[in-house]
Short mmCIF file of C-alpha atoms in Angstrom, two decimals:
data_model
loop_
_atom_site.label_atom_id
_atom_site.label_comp_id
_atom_site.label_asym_id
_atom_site.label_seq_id
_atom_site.Cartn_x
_atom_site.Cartn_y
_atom_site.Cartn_z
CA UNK A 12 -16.98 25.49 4.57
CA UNK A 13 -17.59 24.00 1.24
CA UNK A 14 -14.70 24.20 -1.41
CA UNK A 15 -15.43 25.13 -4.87
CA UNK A 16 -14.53 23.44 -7.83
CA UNK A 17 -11.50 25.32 -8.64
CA UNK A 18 -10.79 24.89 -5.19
CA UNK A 19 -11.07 21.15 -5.03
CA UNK A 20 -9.11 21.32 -8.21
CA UNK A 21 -5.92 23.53 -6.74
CA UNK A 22 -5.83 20.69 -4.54
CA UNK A 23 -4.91 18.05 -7.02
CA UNK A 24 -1.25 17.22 -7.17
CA UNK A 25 -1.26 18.47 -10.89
CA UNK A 26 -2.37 21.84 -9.90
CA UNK A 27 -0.60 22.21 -6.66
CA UNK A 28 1.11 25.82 -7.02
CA UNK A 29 -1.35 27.01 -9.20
CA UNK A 30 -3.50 30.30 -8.92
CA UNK A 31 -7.04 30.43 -9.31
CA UNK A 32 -6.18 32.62 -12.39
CA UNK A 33 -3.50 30.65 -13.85
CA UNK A 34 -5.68 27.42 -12.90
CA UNK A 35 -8.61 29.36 -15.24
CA UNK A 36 -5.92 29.99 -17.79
CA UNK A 37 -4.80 26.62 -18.20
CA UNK A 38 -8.32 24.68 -18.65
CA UNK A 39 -9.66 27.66 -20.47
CA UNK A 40 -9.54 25.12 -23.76
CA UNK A 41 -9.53 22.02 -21.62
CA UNK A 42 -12.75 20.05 -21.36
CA UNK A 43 -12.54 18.53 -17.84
CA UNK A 44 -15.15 15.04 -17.93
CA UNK A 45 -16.43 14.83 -14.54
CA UNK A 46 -18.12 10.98 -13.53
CA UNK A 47 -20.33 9.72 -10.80
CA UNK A 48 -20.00 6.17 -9.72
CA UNK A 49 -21.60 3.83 -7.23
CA UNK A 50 -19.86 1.70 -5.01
CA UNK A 51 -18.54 -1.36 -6.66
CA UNK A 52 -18.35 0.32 -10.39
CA UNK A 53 -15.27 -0.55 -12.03
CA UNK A 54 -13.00 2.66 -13.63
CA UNK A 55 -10.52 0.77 -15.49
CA UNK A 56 -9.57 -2.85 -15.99
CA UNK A 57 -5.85 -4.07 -15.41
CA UNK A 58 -4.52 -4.31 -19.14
CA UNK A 59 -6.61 -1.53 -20.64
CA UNK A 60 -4.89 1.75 -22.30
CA UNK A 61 -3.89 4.19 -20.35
CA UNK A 62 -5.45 7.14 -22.89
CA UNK A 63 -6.06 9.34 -19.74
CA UNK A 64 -5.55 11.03 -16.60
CA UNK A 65 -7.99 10.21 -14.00
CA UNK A 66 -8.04 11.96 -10.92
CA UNK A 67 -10.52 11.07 -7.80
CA UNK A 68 -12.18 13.79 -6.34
CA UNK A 69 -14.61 11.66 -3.71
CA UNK A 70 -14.75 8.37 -2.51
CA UNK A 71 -12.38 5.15 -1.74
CA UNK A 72 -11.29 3.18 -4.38
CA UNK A 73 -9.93 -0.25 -4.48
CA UNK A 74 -7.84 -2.25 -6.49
CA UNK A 75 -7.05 -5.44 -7.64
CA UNK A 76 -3.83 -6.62 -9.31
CA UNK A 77 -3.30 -10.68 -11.30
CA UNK A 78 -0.28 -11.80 -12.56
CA UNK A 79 0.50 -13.15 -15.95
CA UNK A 80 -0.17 -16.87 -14.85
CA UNK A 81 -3.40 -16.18 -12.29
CA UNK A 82 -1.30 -17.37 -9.27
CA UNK A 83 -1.16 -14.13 -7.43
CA UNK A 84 -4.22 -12.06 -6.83
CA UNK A 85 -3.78 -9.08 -4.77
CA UNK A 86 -6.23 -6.63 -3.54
CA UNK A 87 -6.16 -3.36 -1.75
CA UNK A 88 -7.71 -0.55 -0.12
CA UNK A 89 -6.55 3.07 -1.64
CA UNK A 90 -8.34 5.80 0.50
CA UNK A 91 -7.13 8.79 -1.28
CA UNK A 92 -5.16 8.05 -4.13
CA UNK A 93 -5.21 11.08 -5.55
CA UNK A 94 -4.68 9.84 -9.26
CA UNK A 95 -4.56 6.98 -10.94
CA UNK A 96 -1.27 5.51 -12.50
CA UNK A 97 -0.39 8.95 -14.56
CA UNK A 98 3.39 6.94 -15.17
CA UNK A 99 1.31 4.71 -17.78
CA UNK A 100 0.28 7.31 -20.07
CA UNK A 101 4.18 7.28 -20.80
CA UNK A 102 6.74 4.67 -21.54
CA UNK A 103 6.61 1.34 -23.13
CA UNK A 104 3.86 -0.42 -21.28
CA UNK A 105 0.85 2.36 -21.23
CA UNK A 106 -1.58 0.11 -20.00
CA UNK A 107 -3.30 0.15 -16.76
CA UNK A 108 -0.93 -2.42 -13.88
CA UNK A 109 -4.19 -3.21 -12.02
CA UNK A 110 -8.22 -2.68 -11.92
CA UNK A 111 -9.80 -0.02 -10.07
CA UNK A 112 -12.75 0.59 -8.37
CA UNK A 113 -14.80 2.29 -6.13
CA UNK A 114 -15.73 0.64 -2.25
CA UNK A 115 -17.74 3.50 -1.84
CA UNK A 116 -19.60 6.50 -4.13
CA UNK A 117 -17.64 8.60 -5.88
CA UNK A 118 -16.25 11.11 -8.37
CA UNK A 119 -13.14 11.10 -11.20
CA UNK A 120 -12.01 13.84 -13.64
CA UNK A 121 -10.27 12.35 -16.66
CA UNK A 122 -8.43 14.30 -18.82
CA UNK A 123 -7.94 12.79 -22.03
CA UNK A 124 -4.11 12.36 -22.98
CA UNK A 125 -3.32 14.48 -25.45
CA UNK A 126 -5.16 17.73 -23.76
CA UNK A 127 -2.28 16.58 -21.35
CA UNK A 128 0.40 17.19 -23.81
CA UNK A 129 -0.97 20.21 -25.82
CA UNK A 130 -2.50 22.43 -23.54
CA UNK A 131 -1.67 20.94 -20.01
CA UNK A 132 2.02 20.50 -20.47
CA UNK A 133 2.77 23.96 -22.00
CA UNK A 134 2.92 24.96 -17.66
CA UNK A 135 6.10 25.34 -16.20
CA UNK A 136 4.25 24.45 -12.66
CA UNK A 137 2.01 21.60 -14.34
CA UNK A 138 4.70 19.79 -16.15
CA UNK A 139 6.98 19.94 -12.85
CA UNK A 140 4.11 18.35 -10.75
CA UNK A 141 3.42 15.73 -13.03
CA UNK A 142 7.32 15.12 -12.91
CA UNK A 143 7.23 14.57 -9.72
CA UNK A 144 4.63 12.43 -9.60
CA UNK A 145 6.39 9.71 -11.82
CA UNK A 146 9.45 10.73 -9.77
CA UNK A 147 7.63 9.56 -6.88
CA UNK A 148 6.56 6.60 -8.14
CA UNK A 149 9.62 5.27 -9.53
CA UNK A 150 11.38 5.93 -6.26
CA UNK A 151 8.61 4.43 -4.25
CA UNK A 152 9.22 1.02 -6.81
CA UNK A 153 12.87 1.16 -6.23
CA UNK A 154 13.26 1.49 -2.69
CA UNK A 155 11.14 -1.87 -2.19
CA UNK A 156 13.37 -3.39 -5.33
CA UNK A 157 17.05 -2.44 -3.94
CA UNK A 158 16.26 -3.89 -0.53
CA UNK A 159 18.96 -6.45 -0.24
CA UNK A 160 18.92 -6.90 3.86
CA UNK A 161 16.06 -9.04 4.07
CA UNK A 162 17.08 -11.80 6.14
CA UNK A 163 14.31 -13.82 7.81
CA UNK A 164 11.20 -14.88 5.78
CA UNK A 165 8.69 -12.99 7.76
CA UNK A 166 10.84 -10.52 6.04
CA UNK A 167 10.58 -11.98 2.60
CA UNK A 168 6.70 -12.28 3.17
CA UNK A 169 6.30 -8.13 3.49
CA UNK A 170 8.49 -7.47 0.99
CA UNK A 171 6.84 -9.73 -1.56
CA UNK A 172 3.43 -8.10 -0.34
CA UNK A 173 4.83 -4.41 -0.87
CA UNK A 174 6.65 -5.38 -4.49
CA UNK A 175 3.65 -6.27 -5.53
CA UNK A 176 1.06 -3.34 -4.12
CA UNK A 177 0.35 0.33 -5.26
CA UNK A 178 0.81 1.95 -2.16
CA UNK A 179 3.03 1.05 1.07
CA UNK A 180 0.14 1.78 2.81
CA UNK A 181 -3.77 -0.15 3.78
CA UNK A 182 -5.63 -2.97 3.65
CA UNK A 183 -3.98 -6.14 1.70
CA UNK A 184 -5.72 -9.34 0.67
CA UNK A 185 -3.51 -11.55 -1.49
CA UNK A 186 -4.48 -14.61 -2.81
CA UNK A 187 -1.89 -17.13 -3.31
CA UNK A 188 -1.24 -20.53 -3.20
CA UNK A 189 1.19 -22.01 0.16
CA UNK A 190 3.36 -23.55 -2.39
CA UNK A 191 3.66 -20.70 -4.82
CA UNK A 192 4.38 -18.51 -1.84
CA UNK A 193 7.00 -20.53 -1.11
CA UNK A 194 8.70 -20.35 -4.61
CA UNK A 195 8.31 -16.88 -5.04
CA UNK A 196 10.42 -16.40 -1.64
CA UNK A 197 12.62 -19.02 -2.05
CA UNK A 198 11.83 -21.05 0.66
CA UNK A 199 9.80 -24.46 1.90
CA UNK A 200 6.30 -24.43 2.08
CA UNK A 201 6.61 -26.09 5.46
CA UNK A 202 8.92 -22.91 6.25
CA UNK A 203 6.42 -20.30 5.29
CA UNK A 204 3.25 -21.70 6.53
CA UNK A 205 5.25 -22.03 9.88
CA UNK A 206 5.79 -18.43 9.75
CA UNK A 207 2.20 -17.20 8.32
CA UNK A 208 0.84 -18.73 11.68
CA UNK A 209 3.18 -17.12 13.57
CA UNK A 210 2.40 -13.91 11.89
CA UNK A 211 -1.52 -14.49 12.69
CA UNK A 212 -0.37 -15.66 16.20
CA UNK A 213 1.30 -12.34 16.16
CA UNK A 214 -1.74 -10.42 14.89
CA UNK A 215 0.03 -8.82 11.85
CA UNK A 216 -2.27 -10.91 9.30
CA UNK A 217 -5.56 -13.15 9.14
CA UNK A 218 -5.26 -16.58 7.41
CA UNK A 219 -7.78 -17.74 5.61
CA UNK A 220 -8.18 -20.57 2.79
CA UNK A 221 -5.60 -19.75 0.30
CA UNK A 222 -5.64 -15.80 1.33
CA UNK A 223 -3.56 -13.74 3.58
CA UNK A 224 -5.29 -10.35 4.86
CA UNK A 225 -3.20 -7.42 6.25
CA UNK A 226 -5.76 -4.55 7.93
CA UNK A 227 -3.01 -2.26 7.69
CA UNK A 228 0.95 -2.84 6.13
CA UNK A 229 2.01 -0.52 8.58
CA UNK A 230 1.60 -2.67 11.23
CA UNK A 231 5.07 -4.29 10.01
CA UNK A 232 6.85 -1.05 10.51
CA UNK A 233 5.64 -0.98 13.92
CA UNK A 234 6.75 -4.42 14.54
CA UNK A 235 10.34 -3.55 12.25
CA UNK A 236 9.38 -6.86 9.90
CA UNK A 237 10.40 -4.11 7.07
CA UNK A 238 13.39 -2.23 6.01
CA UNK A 239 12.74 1.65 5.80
#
């Protein structure tokens, strides 16, 4: 059966615990800016302002992250992401970490940021759920941070993968050079190209000219190459 809007919308993590009435209640003097995209359409660029909160009703979206000095691009696959980065509309870097976009059609609602704060945030239930979801995010950061018993560097590998992706979850390609690999793990490049065709031997990730591809980062939890 078909959901309607309001009930796509009780699904979002904002509205979780919401009523159809209380959901009516709270956008009664919110303007709600629905988008269509094609596959391939960007909806923000790494570095722009975060000025709102953009949620994705259909589709997969991707994203791609590059570091300060272009040595490290990495992209992923985000099948439901729900929203995107709502812990940059806060803080003292409220710009967007990464580029998104869509690998298939689909739909966002943004809600600009200060219809957050002046209508939205006056809801007991809205302001909790968007609590948690920086809650969330921070603890998802810090678990991958604090991980001190990494020991081997097939170990080191996946965690430098996963400190520098969205989600602990889907389809990695990173783009790095052997040698700046190596650096960033503190280890030889002979050591870590030893162990990246292992890995492939392995079946965990796909080598290919200065890009490693991971179909799924689970796979490492499977194999225990990760701390939980």
């Amino acid at each position: 059966m078909e959901l309607t809007m309001f009930e796509r919308l009780l699904q979002l993590p904002l509205f979780q615990g919401l009523t159809i009435q209380e959901l009516s209640d709270v956008l009664a003097h919110v303007r709600l800016n629905f988008v269509n995209y094609h596959a391939g359409d960007e909806i923000v660029a790494q570095d722009e302002p975060c000025r709102s909160l953009i949620y994705i009703i259909n589709g997969d979206v991707c994203s791609e992250y590059r570091d300060a000095e272009h040595c490290i691009v990495l992209k992923e696959t985000l099948p439901q992401i729900g929203v995107i980065e709502p812990y940059n509309m806060f803080g003292m870097f409220q710009r967007y970490s990464r580029s998104y976009s869509f690998c298939t059609e689909g739909i966002t609602l943004a809600i600009d940021k200060q219809v957050v704060l002046q209508r939205l945030m006056i809801n007991n239930i809205v302001k909790i759920n968007l609590l948690n979801i920086v809650c969330n995010r921070y603890q998802q950061v810090s678990h991958v941070l604090r991980n001190h018993s990494v020991k081997t560097i097939k170990e080191k590998i996946v965690k430098f993968i996963l400190a520098h992706s969205s989600t602990p979850k889907g389809y990695k390609e990173i783009k790095i050079k052997m040698v700046d690999l190596a650096e960033q793990i503190k280890e030889t490049r002979l050591n870590v190209s030893q162990t990246l065709n292992e890995m492939q031997r392995e079946g965990t990730v796909a080598l290919r000219r200065g890009c490693i591809v991971v179909d799924d980062i689970d796979v490492f939890r499977v194999n225990k190459a990760i701390i939980k």
